[in-house]
Coordinates of C-alpha atoms in Angstrom, one line a residue:
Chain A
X1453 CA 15.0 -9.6 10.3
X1454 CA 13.8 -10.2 13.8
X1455 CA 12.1 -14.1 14.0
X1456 CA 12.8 -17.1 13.1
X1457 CA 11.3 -17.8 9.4
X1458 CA 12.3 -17.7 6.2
X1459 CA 13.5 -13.9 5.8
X1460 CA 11.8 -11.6 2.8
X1461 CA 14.7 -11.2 0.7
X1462 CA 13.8 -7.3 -0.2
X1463 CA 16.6 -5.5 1.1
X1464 CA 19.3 -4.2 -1.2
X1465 CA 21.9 -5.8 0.6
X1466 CA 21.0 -9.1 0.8
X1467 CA 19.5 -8.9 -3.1
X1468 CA 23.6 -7.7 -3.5
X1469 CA 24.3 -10.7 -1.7
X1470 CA 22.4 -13.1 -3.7
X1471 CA 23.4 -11.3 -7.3
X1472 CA 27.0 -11.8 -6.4
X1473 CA 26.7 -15.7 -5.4
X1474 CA 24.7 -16.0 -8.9
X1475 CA 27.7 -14.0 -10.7
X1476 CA 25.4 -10.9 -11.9
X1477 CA 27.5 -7.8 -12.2
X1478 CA 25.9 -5.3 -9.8
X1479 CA 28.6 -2.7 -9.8
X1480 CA 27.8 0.8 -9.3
X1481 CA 23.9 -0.3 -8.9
X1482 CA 21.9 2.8 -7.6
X1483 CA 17.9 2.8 -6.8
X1484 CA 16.0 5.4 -8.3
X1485 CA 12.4 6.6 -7.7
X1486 CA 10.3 7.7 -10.9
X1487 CA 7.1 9.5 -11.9
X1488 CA 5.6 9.0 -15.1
X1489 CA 3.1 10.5 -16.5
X1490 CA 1.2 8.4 -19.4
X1491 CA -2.4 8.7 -21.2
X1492 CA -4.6 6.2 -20.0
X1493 CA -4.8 3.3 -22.1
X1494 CA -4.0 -0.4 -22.4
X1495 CA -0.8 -1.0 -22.7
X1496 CA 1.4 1.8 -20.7
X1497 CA 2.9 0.1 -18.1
X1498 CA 4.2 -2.4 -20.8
X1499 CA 5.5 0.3 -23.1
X1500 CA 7.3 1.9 -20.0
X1501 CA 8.7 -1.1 -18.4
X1502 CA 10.0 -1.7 -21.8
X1503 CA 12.2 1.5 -22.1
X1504 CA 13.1 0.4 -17.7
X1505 CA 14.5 -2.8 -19.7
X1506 CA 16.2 -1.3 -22.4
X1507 CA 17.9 0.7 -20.5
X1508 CA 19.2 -2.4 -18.1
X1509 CA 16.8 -0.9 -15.0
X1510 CA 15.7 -3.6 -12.8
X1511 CA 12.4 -2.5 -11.3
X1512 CA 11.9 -3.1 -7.3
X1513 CA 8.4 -1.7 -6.3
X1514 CA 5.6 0.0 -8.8
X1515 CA 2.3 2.0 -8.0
X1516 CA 0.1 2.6 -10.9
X1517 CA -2.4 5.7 -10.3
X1518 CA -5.5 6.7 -12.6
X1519 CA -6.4 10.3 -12.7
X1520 CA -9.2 11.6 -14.3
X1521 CA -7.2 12.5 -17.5
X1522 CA -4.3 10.5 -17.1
X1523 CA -2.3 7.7 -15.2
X1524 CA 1.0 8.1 -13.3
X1525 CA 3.1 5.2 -13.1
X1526 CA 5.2 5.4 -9.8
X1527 CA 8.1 2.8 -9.7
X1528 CA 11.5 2.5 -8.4
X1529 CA 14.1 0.8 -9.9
X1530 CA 17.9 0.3 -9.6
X1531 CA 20.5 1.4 -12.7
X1532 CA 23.6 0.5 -13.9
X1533 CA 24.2 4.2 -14.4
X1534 CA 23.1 7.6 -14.4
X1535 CA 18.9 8.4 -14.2
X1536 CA 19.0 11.1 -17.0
X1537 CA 19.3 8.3 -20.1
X1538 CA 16.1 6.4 -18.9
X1539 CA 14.3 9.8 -18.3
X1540 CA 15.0 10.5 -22.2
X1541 CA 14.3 7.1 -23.3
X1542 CA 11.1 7.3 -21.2
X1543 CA 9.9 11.2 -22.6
X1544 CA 10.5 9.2 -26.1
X1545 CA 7.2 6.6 -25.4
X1546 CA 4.9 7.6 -27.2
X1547 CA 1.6 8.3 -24.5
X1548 CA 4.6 9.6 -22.2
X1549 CA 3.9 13.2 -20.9
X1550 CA 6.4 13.6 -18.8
X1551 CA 8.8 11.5 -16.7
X1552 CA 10.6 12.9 -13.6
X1553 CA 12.6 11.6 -10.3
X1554 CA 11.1 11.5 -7.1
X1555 CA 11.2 10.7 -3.8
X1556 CA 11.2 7.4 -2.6
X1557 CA 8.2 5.2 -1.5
X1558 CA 10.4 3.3 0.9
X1559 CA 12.3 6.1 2.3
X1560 CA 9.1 8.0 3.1
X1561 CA 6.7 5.0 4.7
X1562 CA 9.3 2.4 5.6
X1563 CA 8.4 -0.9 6.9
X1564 CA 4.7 -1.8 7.3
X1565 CA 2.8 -3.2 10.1
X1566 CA -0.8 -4.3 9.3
X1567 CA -2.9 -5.0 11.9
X1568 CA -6.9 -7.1 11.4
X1569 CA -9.5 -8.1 12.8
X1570 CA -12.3 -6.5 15.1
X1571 CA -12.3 -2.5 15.5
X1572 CA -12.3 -2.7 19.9
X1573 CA -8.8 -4.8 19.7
X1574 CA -7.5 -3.6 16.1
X1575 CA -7.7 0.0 17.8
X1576 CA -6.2 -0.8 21.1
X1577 CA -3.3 -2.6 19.4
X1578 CA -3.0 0.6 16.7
X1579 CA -2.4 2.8 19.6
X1580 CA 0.5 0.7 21.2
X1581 CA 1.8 0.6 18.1
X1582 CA 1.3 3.9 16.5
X1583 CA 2.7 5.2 19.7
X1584 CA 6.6 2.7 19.3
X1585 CA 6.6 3.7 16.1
X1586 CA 7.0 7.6 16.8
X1587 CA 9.3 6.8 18.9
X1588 CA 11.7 4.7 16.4
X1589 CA 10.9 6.6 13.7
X1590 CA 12.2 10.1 15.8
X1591 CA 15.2 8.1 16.0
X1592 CA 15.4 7.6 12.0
X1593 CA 13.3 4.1 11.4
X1594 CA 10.6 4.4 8.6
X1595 CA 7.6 2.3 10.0
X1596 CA 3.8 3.2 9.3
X1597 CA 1.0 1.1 11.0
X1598 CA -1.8 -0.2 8.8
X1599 CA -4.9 -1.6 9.9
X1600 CA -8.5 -3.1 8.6
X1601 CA -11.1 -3.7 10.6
X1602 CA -13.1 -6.9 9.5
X1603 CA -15.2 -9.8 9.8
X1604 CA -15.6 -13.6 9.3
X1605 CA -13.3 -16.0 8.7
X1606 CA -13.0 -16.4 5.1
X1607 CA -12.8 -12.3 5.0
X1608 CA -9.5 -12.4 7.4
X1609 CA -8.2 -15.6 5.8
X1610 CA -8.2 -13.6 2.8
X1611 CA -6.9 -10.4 4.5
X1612 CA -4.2 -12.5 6.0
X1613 CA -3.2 -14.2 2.5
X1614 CA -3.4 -11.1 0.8
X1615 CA -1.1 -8.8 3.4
X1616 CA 1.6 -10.9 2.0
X1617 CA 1.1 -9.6 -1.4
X1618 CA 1.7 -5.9 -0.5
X1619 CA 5.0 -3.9 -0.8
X1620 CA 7.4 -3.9 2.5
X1621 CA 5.0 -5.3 5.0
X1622 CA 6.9 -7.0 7.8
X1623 CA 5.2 -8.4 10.4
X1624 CA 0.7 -8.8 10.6
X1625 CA -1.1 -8.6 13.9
X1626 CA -4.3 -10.4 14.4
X1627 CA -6.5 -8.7 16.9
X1628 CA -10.0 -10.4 17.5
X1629 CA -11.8 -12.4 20.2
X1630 CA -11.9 -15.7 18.2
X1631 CA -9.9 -16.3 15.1
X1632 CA -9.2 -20.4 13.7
X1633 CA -9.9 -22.8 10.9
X1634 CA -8.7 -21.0 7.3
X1635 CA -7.5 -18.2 9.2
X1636 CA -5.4 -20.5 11.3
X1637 CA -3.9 -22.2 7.8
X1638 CA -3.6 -18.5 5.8
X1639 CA -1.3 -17.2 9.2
X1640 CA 0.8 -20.6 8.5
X1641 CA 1.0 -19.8 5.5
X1642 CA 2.1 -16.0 5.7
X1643 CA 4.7 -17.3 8.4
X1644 CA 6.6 -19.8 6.3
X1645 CA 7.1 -16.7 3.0
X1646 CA 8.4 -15.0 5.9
X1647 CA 5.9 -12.7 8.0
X1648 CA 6.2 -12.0 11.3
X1649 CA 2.7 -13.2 12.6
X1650 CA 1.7 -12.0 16.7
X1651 CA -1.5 -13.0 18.0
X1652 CA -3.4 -11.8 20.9
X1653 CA -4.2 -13.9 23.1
X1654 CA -7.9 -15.2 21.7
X1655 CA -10.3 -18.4 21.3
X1656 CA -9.3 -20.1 18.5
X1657 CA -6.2 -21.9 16.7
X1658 CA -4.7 -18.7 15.8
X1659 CA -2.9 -18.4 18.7
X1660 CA -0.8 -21.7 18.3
X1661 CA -0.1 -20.6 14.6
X1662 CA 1.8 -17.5 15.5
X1663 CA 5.3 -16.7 16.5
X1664 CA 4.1 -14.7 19.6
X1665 CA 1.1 -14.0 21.8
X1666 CA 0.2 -11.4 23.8
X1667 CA -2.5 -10.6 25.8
X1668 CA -2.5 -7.0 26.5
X1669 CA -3.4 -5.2 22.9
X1670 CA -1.3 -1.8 23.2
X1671 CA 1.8 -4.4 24.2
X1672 CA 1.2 -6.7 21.5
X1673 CA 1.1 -3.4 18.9
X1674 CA 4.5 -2.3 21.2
X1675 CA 6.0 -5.7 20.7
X1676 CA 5.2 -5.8 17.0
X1677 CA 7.1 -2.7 16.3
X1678 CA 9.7 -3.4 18.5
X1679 CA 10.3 -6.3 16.7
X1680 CA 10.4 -4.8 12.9
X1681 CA 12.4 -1.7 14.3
X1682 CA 16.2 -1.9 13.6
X1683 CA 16.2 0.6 16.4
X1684 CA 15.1 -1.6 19.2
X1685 CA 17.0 -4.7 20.8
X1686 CA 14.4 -7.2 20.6
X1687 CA 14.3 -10.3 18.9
X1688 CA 11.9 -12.6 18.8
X1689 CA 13.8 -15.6 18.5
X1690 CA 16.0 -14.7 21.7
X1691 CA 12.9 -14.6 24.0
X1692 CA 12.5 -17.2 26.5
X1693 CA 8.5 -17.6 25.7
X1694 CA 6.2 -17.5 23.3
X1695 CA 2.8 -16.0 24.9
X1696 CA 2.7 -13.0 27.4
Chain B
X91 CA -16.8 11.1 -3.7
X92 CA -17.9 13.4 -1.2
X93 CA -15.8 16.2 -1.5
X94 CA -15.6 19.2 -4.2
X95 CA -12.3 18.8 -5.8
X96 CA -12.0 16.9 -9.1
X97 CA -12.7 13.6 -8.0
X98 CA -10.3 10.1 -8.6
X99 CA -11.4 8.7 -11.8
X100 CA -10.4 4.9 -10.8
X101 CA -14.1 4.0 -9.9
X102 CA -15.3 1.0 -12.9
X103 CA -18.4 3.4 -13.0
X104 CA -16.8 6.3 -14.0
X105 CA -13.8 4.5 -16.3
X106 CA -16.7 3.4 -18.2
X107 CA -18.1 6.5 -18.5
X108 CA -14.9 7.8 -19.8
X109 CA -14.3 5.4 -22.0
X110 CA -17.9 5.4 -23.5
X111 CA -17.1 9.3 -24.4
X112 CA -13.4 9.1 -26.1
X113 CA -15.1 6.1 -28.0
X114 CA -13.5 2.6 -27.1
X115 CA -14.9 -0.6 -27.1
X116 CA -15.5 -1.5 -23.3
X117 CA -18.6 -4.4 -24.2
X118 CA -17.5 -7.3 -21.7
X119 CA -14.8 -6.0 -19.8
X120 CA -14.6 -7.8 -17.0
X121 CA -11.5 -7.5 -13.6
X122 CA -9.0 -9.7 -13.1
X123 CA -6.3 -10.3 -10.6
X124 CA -3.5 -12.6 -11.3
X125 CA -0.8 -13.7 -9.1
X126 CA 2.6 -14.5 -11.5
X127 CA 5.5 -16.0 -10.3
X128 CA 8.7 -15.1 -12.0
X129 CA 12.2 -15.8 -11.4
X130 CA 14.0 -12.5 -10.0
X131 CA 16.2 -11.1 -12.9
X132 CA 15.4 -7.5 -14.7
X133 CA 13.0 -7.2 -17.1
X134 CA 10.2 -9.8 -16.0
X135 CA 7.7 -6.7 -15.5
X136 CA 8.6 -5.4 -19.0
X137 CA 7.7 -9.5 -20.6
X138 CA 5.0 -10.3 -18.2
X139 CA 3.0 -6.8 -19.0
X140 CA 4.0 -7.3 -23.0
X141 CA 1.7 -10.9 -22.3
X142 CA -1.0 -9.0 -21.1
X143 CA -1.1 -6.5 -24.0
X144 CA -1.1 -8.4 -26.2
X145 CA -3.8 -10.3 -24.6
X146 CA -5.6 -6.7 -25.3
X147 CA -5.5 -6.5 -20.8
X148 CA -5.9 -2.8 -19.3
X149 CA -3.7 -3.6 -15.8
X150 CA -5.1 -1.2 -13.4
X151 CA -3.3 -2.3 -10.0
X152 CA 0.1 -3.7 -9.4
X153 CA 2.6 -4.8 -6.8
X154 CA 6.0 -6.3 -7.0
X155 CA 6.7 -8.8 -4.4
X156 CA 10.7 -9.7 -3.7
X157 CA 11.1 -13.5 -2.3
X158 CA 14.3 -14.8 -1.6
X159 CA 14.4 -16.9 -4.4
X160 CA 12.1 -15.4 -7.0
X161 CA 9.5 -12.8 -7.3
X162 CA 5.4 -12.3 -7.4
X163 CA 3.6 -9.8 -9.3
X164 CA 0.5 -9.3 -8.7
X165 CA -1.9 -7.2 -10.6
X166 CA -5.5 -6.4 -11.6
X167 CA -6.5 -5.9 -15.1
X168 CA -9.9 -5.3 -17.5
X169 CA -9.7 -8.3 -20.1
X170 CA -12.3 -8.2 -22.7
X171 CA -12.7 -12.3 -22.6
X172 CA -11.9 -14.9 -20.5
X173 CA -8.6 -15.3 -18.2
X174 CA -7.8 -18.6 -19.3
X175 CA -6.1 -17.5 -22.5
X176 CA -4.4 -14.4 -20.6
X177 CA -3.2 -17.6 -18.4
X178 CA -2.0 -19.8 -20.5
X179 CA 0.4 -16.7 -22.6
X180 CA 1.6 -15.8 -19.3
X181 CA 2.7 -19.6 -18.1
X182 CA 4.5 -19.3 -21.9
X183 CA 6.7 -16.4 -21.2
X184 CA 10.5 -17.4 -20.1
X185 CA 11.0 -17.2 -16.5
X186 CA 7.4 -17.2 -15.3
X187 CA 7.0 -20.2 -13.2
X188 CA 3.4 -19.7 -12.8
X189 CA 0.8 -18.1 -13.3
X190 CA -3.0 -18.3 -11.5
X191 CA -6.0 -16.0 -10.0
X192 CA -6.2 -14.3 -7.1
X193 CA -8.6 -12.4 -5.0
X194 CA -8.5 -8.9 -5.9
X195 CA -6.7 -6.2 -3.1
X196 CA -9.7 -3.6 -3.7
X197 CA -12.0 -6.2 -2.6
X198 CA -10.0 -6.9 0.5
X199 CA -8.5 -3.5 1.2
X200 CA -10.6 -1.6 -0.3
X201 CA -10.4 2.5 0.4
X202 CA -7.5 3.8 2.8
X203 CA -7.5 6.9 4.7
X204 CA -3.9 8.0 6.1
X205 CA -3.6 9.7 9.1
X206 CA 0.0 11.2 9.6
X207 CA 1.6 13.4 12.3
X208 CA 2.6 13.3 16.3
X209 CA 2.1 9.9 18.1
X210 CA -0.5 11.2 20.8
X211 CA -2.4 12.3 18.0
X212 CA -2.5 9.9 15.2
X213 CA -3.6 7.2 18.1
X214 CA -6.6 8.8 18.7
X215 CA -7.6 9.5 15.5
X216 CA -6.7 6.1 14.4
X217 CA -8.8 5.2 17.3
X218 CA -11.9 6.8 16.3
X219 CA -11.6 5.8 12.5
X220 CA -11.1 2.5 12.8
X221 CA -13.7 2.1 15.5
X222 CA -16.1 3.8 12.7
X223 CA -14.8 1.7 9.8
X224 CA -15.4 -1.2 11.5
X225 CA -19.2 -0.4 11.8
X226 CA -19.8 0.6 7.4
X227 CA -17.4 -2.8 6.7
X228 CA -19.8 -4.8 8.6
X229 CA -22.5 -3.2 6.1
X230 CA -20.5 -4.4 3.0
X231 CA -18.0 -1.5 3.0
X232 CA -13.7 -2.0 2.9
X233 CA -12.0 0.8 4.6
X234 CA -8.3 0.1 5.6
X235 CA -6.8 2.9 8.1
X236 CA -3.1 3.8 7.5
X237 CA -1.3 5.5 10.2
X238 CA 2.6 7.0 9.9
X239 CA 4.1 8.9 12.9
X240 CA 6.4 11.3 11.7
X241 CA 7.9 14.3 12.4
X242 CA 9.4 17.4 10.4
X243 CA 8.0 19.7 7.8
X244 CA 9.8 18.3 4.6
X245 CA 9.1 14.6 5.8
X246 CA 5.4 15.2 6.5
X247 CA 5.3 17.3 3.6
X248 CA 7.0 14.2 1.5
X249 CA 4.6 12.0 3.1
X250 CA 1.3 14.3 2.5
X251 CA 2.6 14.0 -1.4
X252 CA 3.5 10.5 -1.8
X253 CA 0.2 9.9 0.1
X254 CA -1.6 10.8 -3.6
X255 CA 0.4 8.4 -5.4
X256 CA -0.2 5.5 -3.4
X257 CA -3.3 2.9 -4.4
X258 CA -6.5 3.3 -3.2
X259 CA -6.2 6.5 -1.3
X260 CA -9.4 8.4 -1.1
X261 CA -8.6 10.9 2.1
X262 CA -5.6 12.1 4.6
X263 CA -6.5 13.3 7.9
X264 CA -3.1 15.7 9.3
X265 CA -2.9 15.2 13.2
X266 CA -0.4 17.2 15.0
X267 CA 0.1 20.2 16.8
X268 CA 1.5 22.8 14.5
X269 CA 1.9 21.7 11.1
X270 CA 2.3 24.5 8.2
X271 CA 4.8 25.9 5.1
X272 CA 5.3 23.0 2.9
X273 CA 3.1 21.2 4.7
X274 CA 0.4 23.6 3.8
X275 CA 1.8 23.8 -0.3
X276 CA 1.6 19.6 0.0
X277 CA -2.1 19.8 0.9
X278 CA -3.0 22.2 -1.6
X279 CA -1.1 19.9 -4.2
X280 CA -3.0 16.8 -3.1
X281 CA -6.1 19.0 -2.2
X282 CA -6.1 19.7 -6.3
X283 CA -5.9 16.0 -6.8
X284 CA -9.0 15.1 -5.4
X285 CA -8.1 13.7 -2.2
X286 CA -10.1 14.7 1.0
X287 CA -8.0 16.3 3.5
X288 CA -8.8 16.8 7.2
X289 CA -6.7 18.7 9.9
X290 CA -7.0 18.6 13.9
X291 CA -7.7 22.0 15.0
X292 CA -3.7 23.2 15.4
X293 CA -1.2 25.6 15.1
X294 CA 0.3 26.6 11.8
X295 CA -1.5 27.1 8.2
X296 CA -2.7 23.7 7.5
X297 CA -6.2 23.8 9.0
X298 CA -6.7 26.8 6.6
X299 CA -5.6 24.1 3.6
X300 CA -7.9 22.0 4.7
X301 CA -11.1 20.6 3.6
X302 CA -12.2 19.8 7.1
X303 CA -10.8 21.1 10.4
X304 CA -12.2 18.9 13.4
X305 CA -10.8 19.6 17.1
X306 CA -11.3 16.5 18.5
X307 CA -9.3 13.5 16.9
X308 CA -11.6 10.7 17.6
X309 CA -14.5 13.0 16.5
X310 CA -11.9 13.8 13.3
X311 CA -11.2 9.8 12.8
X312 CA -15.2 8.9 12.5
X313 CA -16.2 11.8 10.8
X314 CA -13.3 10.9 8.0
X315 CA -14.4 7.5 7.7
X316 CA -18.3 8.6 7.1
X317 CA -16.9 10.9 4.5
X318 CA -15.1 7.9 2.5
X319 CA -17.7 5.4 3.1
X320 CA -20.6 4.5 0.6
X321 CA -22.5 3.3 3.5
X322 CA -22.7 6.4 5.4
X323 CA -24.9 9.5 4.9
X324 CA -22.1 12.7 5.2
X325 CA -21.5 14.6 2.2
X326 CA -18.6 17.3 3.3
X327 CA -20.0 19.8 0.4
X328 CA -23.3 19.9 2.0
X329 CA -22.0 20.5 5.6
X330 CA -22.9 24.4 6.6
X331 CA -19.3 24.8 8.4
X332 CA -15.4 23.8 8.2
X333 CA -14.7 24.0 11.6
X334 CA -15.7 21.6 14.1

């Protein structure tokens, strides 16, 4: 982790770290990706995440994805042991039609940027960013560059609050020409669970709230991923200032 | 949807149209999202989803959150009552510190189109898209653009199929150079699916995969976004070419 907050404890080393100072036994603890396909109906996810239990699986990220016909629960979880035991517990469930490994979420789009606010800057900012990324990512990082153009202050607040609330973001960039008052409070907020929060250089409070400000948009989205990328040497808390 | 593959049956409209055939009761079902703290040990998914069946709750949407000291699941679900009583079992279950609404991530979110490939390219499509999203979510729409710059045919093709089990996606636009082989299989797959796929105008056997083949990438980014969006009259069935 690159700045100065609290950091999000999701990695699997650090969760080894903190399972070992709270005595769990992690031994031999492996993550697995699964697929499984259910009938759509109350009560799935709770019937599967039951036989994840049973089986002593500890369950790290989870998609849930209705078909027309059918739903597929997507999770990935880490096991004592081998994969094939919770795969037959799991084709037991009744409503189960099949359940199968595959790939990982977090293997395939990495670390998560997201970027808000009005579509001249959020696009400007995209393209610096979009453009580090391929170039940390040809070198073996995992980072994809989200972005929502919107509106209104209680709409970003929102936006803002919410980002925090979805799997392996990192770091939120608020492009706009004005941005303060709940917004201001939700990027304090989203800062002290642990997001890196960069600002461009705007009207507004905003800009006081966050760890960095920049006022060219393709550097700020540069910055950003320069900052999440643990193929870069850059670290916000080294730098010298807080607004370029 | 605007495309002719089966569509994504995770529209309320057509869930309730569904349901009405195979027979349930749906009278009253109303959405809910629910933020739940729990302490960070396995198994709280399994309890906290066994809460909400028994509260007779259909979850629909769900993301695990990992803090450094415990964990936030957030989800979505159809109760046929209140939320109050759904509440209160939740706040009873061991290791759920609390338990409290939360504005819903379709709401803020809304639809996501992915756009995945070289750097050079996925900027400009990004740039077009979110340029055009910006103009249908001030008219009430929610249209997040997700980018990833990757390169490789088994990572893009990886990427193209994890891209249908991820929330809320309604359309991929592939923006490269030469993209083809499993690439091509992958977009067939997700084709099938009932997700909208456009290709730049490139090397390789994707473009023939594709729904939509657009040459220019900013063109390709707005004319995506007008696909997806409620707001905008485009209909890719009803278009007299593929190629644009």
């Amino acid at each position: 982790m690159k700045h100065v907050n609290l950091p999000r404890a999701d990695s699997a080393h650090e969760r080894c770290l903190r399972n070992h100072a709270i005595g769990w036994t992690i031994d031999r603890m492996a993550t697995h990706a699964l697929l499984v396909t259910v009938e759509d109906r109350p009560g799935m996810l709770f019937k599967v995440t039951e036989a994840v239990a049973a089986g002593a699986g500890d369950i790290r990220y989870v998609d849930l994805l209705h078909w027309q016909q059918e739903t597929e629960i997507f999770f990935e979880c880490e096991l004592p042991g081998a994969v094939e035991p919770i795969l037959e517990r799991l084709q037991g469930v009744a409503g189960v039609r099949s359940a199968i490994t595959a790939p990982s979420m977090s293997t395939i789009y990495g670390k998560r940027i997201i970027i808000m606010g009005g579509g001249a800057q959020v696009g400007q900012v995209a393209l610096g960013a979009i453009t580090e990324a391929d170039r940390h990512n040809i070198r073996g990082e995992h980072i994809s560059i989200d972005t929502i153009p919107l509106v209104g202050e209680q709409p970003l607040a929102d936006a803002v609050r919410a980002a925090a609330r979805l799997p392996r973001v990192k770091a939120l960039v608020l492009a706009g020409s004005l941005m303060g008052g709940e917004i201001e409070i939700a990027v304090r907020e989203v800062r002290a669970q642990g997001l890196l929060v960069v600002s461009l250089n705007m009207a507004g409070s905003v800009p006081e709230a966050a760890d960095l400000v920049v006022t060219d948009p393709v550097q700020a989205g540069v910055m950003t991923v320069m900052a999440v990328a643990d193929t870069a040497k850059f670290t916000v808390e080294r730098l010298k200032r807080r607004i370029f």
